[in-house]
XYZ file of C-alpha atoms in Angstrom:
350
model
C 0.000 0.000 0.000
C 1.430 3.407 -0.970
C 2.252 6.152 1.548
C -0.082 8.476 -0.384
C -3.010 6.096 0.140
C -2.252 5.771 3.825
C -1.943 9.539 4.264
C -5.252 10.124 2.484
C -6.942 7.742 4.905
C -5.764 9.734 7.915
C -8.171 12.475 6.808
C -11.072 10.142 7.565
C -10.170 10.079 11.238
C -8.286 8.018 13.782
C -10.595 5.002 13.479
C -10.072 4.842 9.742
C -6.307 5.188 10.189
C -6.201 2.334 12.711
C -8.243 0.137 10.406
C -5.839 0.832 7.549
C -2.801 0.116 9.732
C -4.139 -3.366 10.420
C -4.530 -4.228 6.722
C -1.983 -6.504 5.030
C 0.642 -4.649 2.995
C -0.488 -6.379 -0.208
C -3.939 -4.802 -0.425
C -4.614 -2.294 -3.158
C -5.166 1.435 -2.731
C -8.782 0.952 -3.861
C -9.391 -1.590 -1.082
C -7.831 0.774 1.434
C -10.152 3.575 0.390
C -13.133 1.213 0.666
C -12.291 0.190 4.210
C -11.670 3.761 5.303
C -14.891 4.939 3.750
C -16.847 2.245 5.558
C -15.284 3.127 8.885
C -15.822 6.839 8.345
C -19.393 6.173 7.322
C -20.081 4.116 10.395
C -18.633 6.912 12.471
C -20.964 9.400 10.819
C -23.913 7.110 11.446
C -22.933 6.797 15.053
C -22.710 10.578 15.272
C -26.183 10.940 13.783
C -27.531 8.332 16.153
C -25.965 10.177 19.083
C -27.516 13.445 17.922
C -30.920 11.788 17.664
C -30.505 10.165 21.082
C -29.675 13.533 22.643
C -32.443 15.400 20.802
C -33.793 17.783 21.908
C -31.306 19.797 23.946
C -32.872 23.236 23.459
C -36.290 24.815 22.784
C -38.377 23.733 19.787
C -40.279 26.257 17.682
C -43.658 25.527 16.066
C -44.730 27.836 13.254
C -48.465 28.283 12.689
C -49.574 29.621 9.278
C -52.753 31.169 10.692
C -53.644 33.889 13.205
C -53.809 33.492 16.971
C -57.098 31.964 18.074
C -57.597 29.928 14.902
C -58.167 26.192 15.140
C -54.594 25.513 14.016
C -53.238 27.898 16.637
C -55.302 26.305 19.409
C -54.084 22.820 18.513
C -50.465 23.945 18.120
C -50.464 25.392 21.616
C -52.190 22.395 23.191
C -49.921 19.804 21.603
C -46.873 22.062 21.913
C -47.394 21.952 25.667
C -47.721 18.172 25.478
C -44.472 17.868 23.538
C -42.714 20.104 26.044
C -43.813 17.856 28.900
C -42.792 14.673 27.080
C -39.467 15.880 25.643
C -38.420 18.020 28.587
C -37.721 21.168 26.577
C -39.708 24.391 26.040
C -41.870 24.524 22.909
C -42.586 27.992 21.523
C -45.522 28.639 19.171
C -45.100 31.444 16.643
C -47.906 32.654 14.376
C -46.766 33.475 10.858
C -49.867 33.850 8.651
C -49.899 34.822 5.002
C -49.902 33.502 1.446
C -52.043 30.483 2.281
C -49.431 29.132 4.660
C -46.508 29.581 2.280
C -44.787 32.150 4.510
C -44.613 29.710 7.415
C -43.335 26.884 5.228
C -40.614 29.091 3.752
C -39.618 30.322 7.207
C -39.239 26.730 8.406
C -37.197 25.772 5.341
C -34.867 28.719 5.989
C -33.846 27.172 9.309
C -31.465 24.204 9.668
C -33.205 20.827 9.160
C -32.506 19.673 12.697
C -35.988 19.240 14.170
C -35.894 22.435 16.206
C -38.290 24.220 13.836
C -41.556 22.530 12.866
C -44.717 23.743 11.213
C -48.291 22.915 11.987
C -49.247 22.386 8.363
C -52.925 22.005 7.546
C -54.451 20.803 4.291
C -54.032 24.332 2.863
C -50.216 24.580 2.640
C -49.650 20.827 2.382
C -52.234 19.850 -0.260
C -54.554 22.618 -1.486
C -51.813 25.040 -2.537
C -50.445 22.487 -5.005
C -53.689 22.878 -6.954
C -54.532 26.536 -6.376
C -51.102 28.183 -6.832
C -49.274 28.209 -10.170
C -45.948 29.339 -8.758
C -45.716 27.719 -5.360
C -42.414 28.646 -3.718
C -42.000 25.202 -2.146
C -42.887 21.592 -2.880
C -44.975 20.138 -0.020
C -43.916 16.618 -0.969
C -40.221 17.051 -1.788
C -39.293 19.864 0.600
C -41.005 18.695 3.799
C -41.662 15.439 5.573
C -44.473 14.549 7.979
C -43.898 13.931 11.658
C -47.417 13.111 12.770
C -51.045 13.579 11.852
C -52.951 15.399 14.557
C -56.595 16.416 14.070
C -59.355 16.652 11.513
C -62.681 18.484 11.442
C -65.594 18.571 9.024
C -66.940 21.706 7.372
C -70.338 23.239 8.031
C -72.436 24.821 5.268
C -74.586 27.589 6.727
C -76.960 30.398 5.807
C -78.148 33.471 7.731
C -80.627 32.664 10.533
C -83.472 34.454 8.709
C -82.691 32.996 5.259
C -85.536 31.443 3.225
C -83.140 28.530 2.656
C -84.016 26.063 5.378
C -82.519 22.820 4.053
C -79.974 21.406 1.635
C -82.800 20.791 -0.844
C -83.700 24.482 -0.648
C -80.065 25.392 -1.240
C -79.906 23.195 -4.340
C -83.154 24.651 -5.721
C -82.030 28.252 -5.139
C -78.510 27.519 -6.363
C -79.778 26.535 -9.787
C -81.405 29.940 -10.239
C -79.943 33.328 -11.121
C -78.198 35.283 -9.836
C -75.762 32.784 -8.282
C -75.585 32.560 -4.508
C -72.798 34.518 -2.825
C -70.775 31.975 -0.845
C -68.368 33.209 1.785
C -65.262 31.344 2.864
C -61.659 32.062 3.847
C -59.647 29.396 2.057
C -59.584 27.962 -1.464
C -59.704 24.566 0.227
C -63.312 25.144 1.248
C -64.165 26.314 -2.243
C -62.801 23.031 -3.582
C -64.558 21.083 -0.824
C -67.885 22.563 -1.935
C -67.093 21.651 -5.554
C -67.656 18.002 -4.739
C -71.253 18.964 -3.954
C -71.952 21.854 -6.331
C -70.709 20.112 -9.493
C -73.015 17.060 -9.338
C -75.883 19.158 -7.927
C -75.659 21.730 -10.719
C -75.381 24.591 -8.218
C -73.641 27.816 -9.224
C -71.905 29.951 -6.594
C -70.105 33.267 -6.566
C -67.223 32.794 -4.158
C -66.465 35.603 -1.689
C -63.029 35.187 -0.129
C -62.438 36.499 3.396
C -59.204 36.782 5.360
C -60.375 34.644 8.251
C -63.109 32.692 9.984
C -64.388 35.468 12.241
C -65.261 37.865 9.421
C -66.847 35.055 7.428
C -69.117 34.171 10.330
C -69.921 37.812 11.056
C -71.106 38.412 7.495
C -73.186 35.252 7.207
C -74.848 36.029 10.545
C -75.635 39.515 9.308
C -76.868 38.403 5.908
C -74.082 40.068 3.914
C -73.615 36.781 2.060
C -76.217 34.183 1.073
C -74.276 31.304 2.577
C -70.873 30.298 3.884
C -68.755 27.223 4.417
C -66.401 27.079 7.376
C -64.506 24.702 9.598
C -66.753 23.027 12.148
C -64.270 23.780 14.925
C -65.343 27.408 15.007
C -68.817 27.318 13.476
C -70.717 24.281 14.769
C -71.336 25.839 18.179
C -72.705 28.989 16.548
C -75.093 26.897 14.477
C -76.150 24.965 17.566
C -76.933 28.290 19.274
C -79.051 29.443 16.312
C -76.762 32.309 15.324
C -76.545 30.769 11.848
C -78.555 27.974 10.234
C -76.566 24.892 9.232
C -77.967 23.006 6.231
C -75.239 20.385 5.718
C -71.956 19.084 7.043
C -69.118 17.494 5.091
C -68.218 14.634 7.420
C -68.634 10.920 6.819
C -71.165 11.022 9.668
C -73.125 13.803 11.352
C -71.501 16.354 13.601
C -72.047 15.557 17.314
C -73.114 19.151 18.036
C -75.507 19.180 15.072
C -77.296 15.818 15.149
C -80.224 17.092 13.045
C -78.072 18.439 10.217
C -77.517 15.915 7.395
C -74.227 15.103 5.718
C -73.668 15.623 2.014
C -72.986 11.905 1.794
C -76.384 10.807 3.130
C -78.054 13.459 0.989
C -76.890 11.870 -2.255
C -73.415 13.383 -2.712
C -71.031 10.588 -1.642
C -67.921 12.309 -3.008
C -68.495 15.434 -0.937
C -66.797 14.121 2.200
C -64.277 16.669 3.367
C -62.215 17.251 6.486
C -59.771 20.006 7.231
C -56.762 18.517 8.976
C -53.636 19.417 10.869
C -50.261 17.710 11.139
C -46.711 18.480 12.198
C -44.000 18.724 9.512
C -40.256 19.311 9.357
C -37.812 19.984 6.488
C -37.229 16.971 4.242
C -33.547 16.693 5.224
C -34.275 16.345 8.941
C -32.464 13.201 10.205
C -34.575 10.052 10.524
C -33.617 9.661 14.175
C -34.864 13.134 15.038
C -38.133 12.554 13.192
C -38.513 9.283 15.093
C -38.138 11.070 18.448
C -40.723 13.696 17.498
C -43.129 11.160 15.988
C -43.016 8.903 19.038
C -43.556 11.870 21.346
C -46.597 12.933 19.313
C -48.080 9.438 19.365
C -47.700 9.432 23.129
C -49.377 12.849 23.347
C -52.242 11.810 21.069
C -52.884 8.661 23.102
C -53.462 10.571 26.347
C -57.150 10.737 27.336
C -57.224 14.500 27.813
C -55.994 14.994 24.237
C -59.077 13.322 22.823
C -61.296 15.207 25.270
C -59.795 18.541 24.232
C -60.035 17.899 20.489
C -63.619 16.649 20.697
C -64.559 19.622 22.876
C -63.264 21.985 20.194
C -65.278 20.222 17.494
C -62.592 18.022 15.994
C -61.424 14.414 15.878
C -58.017 12.883 16.474
C -56.041 11.853 13.388
C -53.070 9.992 14.918
C -51.194 9.106 11.724
C -47.524 8.191 11.854
C -45.081 9.657 9.289
C -45.629 7.056 6.542
C -49.408 6.993 6.900
C -49.496 10.780 6.907
C -47.512 10.934 3.667
C -49.866 8.468 1.969
C -52.836 10.478 3.174
C -51.290 13.747 1.960
C -50.790 12.384 -1.561
C -54.404 11.159 -1.683
C -55.610 14.584 -0.541
C -53.632 16.375 -3.258
C -55.320 14.163 -5.830
C -58.745 14.764 -4.279
C -58.341 18.522 -4.472
C -57.026 18.243 -8.014
C -60.173 16.403 -9.119
C -62.375 18.934 -7.317
C -60.638 21.804 -9.120
C -61.211 20.114 -12.465
C -64.905 19.623 -11.647
C -65.523 23.386 -11.377
C -62.799 24.505 -13.806
C -60.930 26.233 -10.962
C -58.198 28.542 -12.222
C -54.957 28.500 -10.253
C -53.605 31.879 -9.173
C -50.325 33.273 -10.501
């Protein structure tokens, strides 16, 4: 073995050098490099494993792409506290709304992929934006990886409390007339969710986009719009109190707070099953060991009885998917929204 080969192996570290020193003198330079590379690689793996074993050693930050008080924010803070208790480190929640969640995703991707910055990514930034944005600044499949599914909640379709529309059948009848109904919402995802009902029903709507849930609910209560569709987390209780009139829900079964309100599915629109969902995500290059620590901590948090009680109380359901199941679900959701967009000839924004 040449002196040059031996000297080059020293660069791989002491372990590699010792391994080379023990080789017979007759081995080739190529074989020397192979042994050293294997030793160096095993050292790197051990280092990664050590990093994962020690993770976390400092505070974790959770970015939320919506405003304080939103359903995503509420869940981020609840489960952030759970993670802090389980992992023994502070968890800080930071609201970073804007651009349909893209600002939060980009902020996370700007940080090192070490597990210390996560995002609570809902169906908007992680599935809907693929369909509704022509020039998305990130790829929600290639640039991020799931840690854990968390919650899901059905949508509620509602009209003002004094509206002549008193049922889904009334909505369909009125929706086939002119002028089209003004339909308020605050996310393209809800517009696409409605498409799975409006397309087969032959209903035409004029979408009115709001910045958030509160203004949407305020205007439907006051009759400024003919109808609205919103997440059940914030709207089901208002419908139960009579502040708005719910005519349908998008779940596979009826909403527990609205037992007299039918689902689209039972009303003859089986494809119109829709849930908004939340999950934790990290940059795609985050080490497997770190993701494993976070995923296991989340599964432990989701399995605690008070977690289910809290989510149900806020109008949602647990969605305790592991990383692989969450990825499969995400891909299916992207395809679902793509089909919905095609059904109503939705035009993606530049």
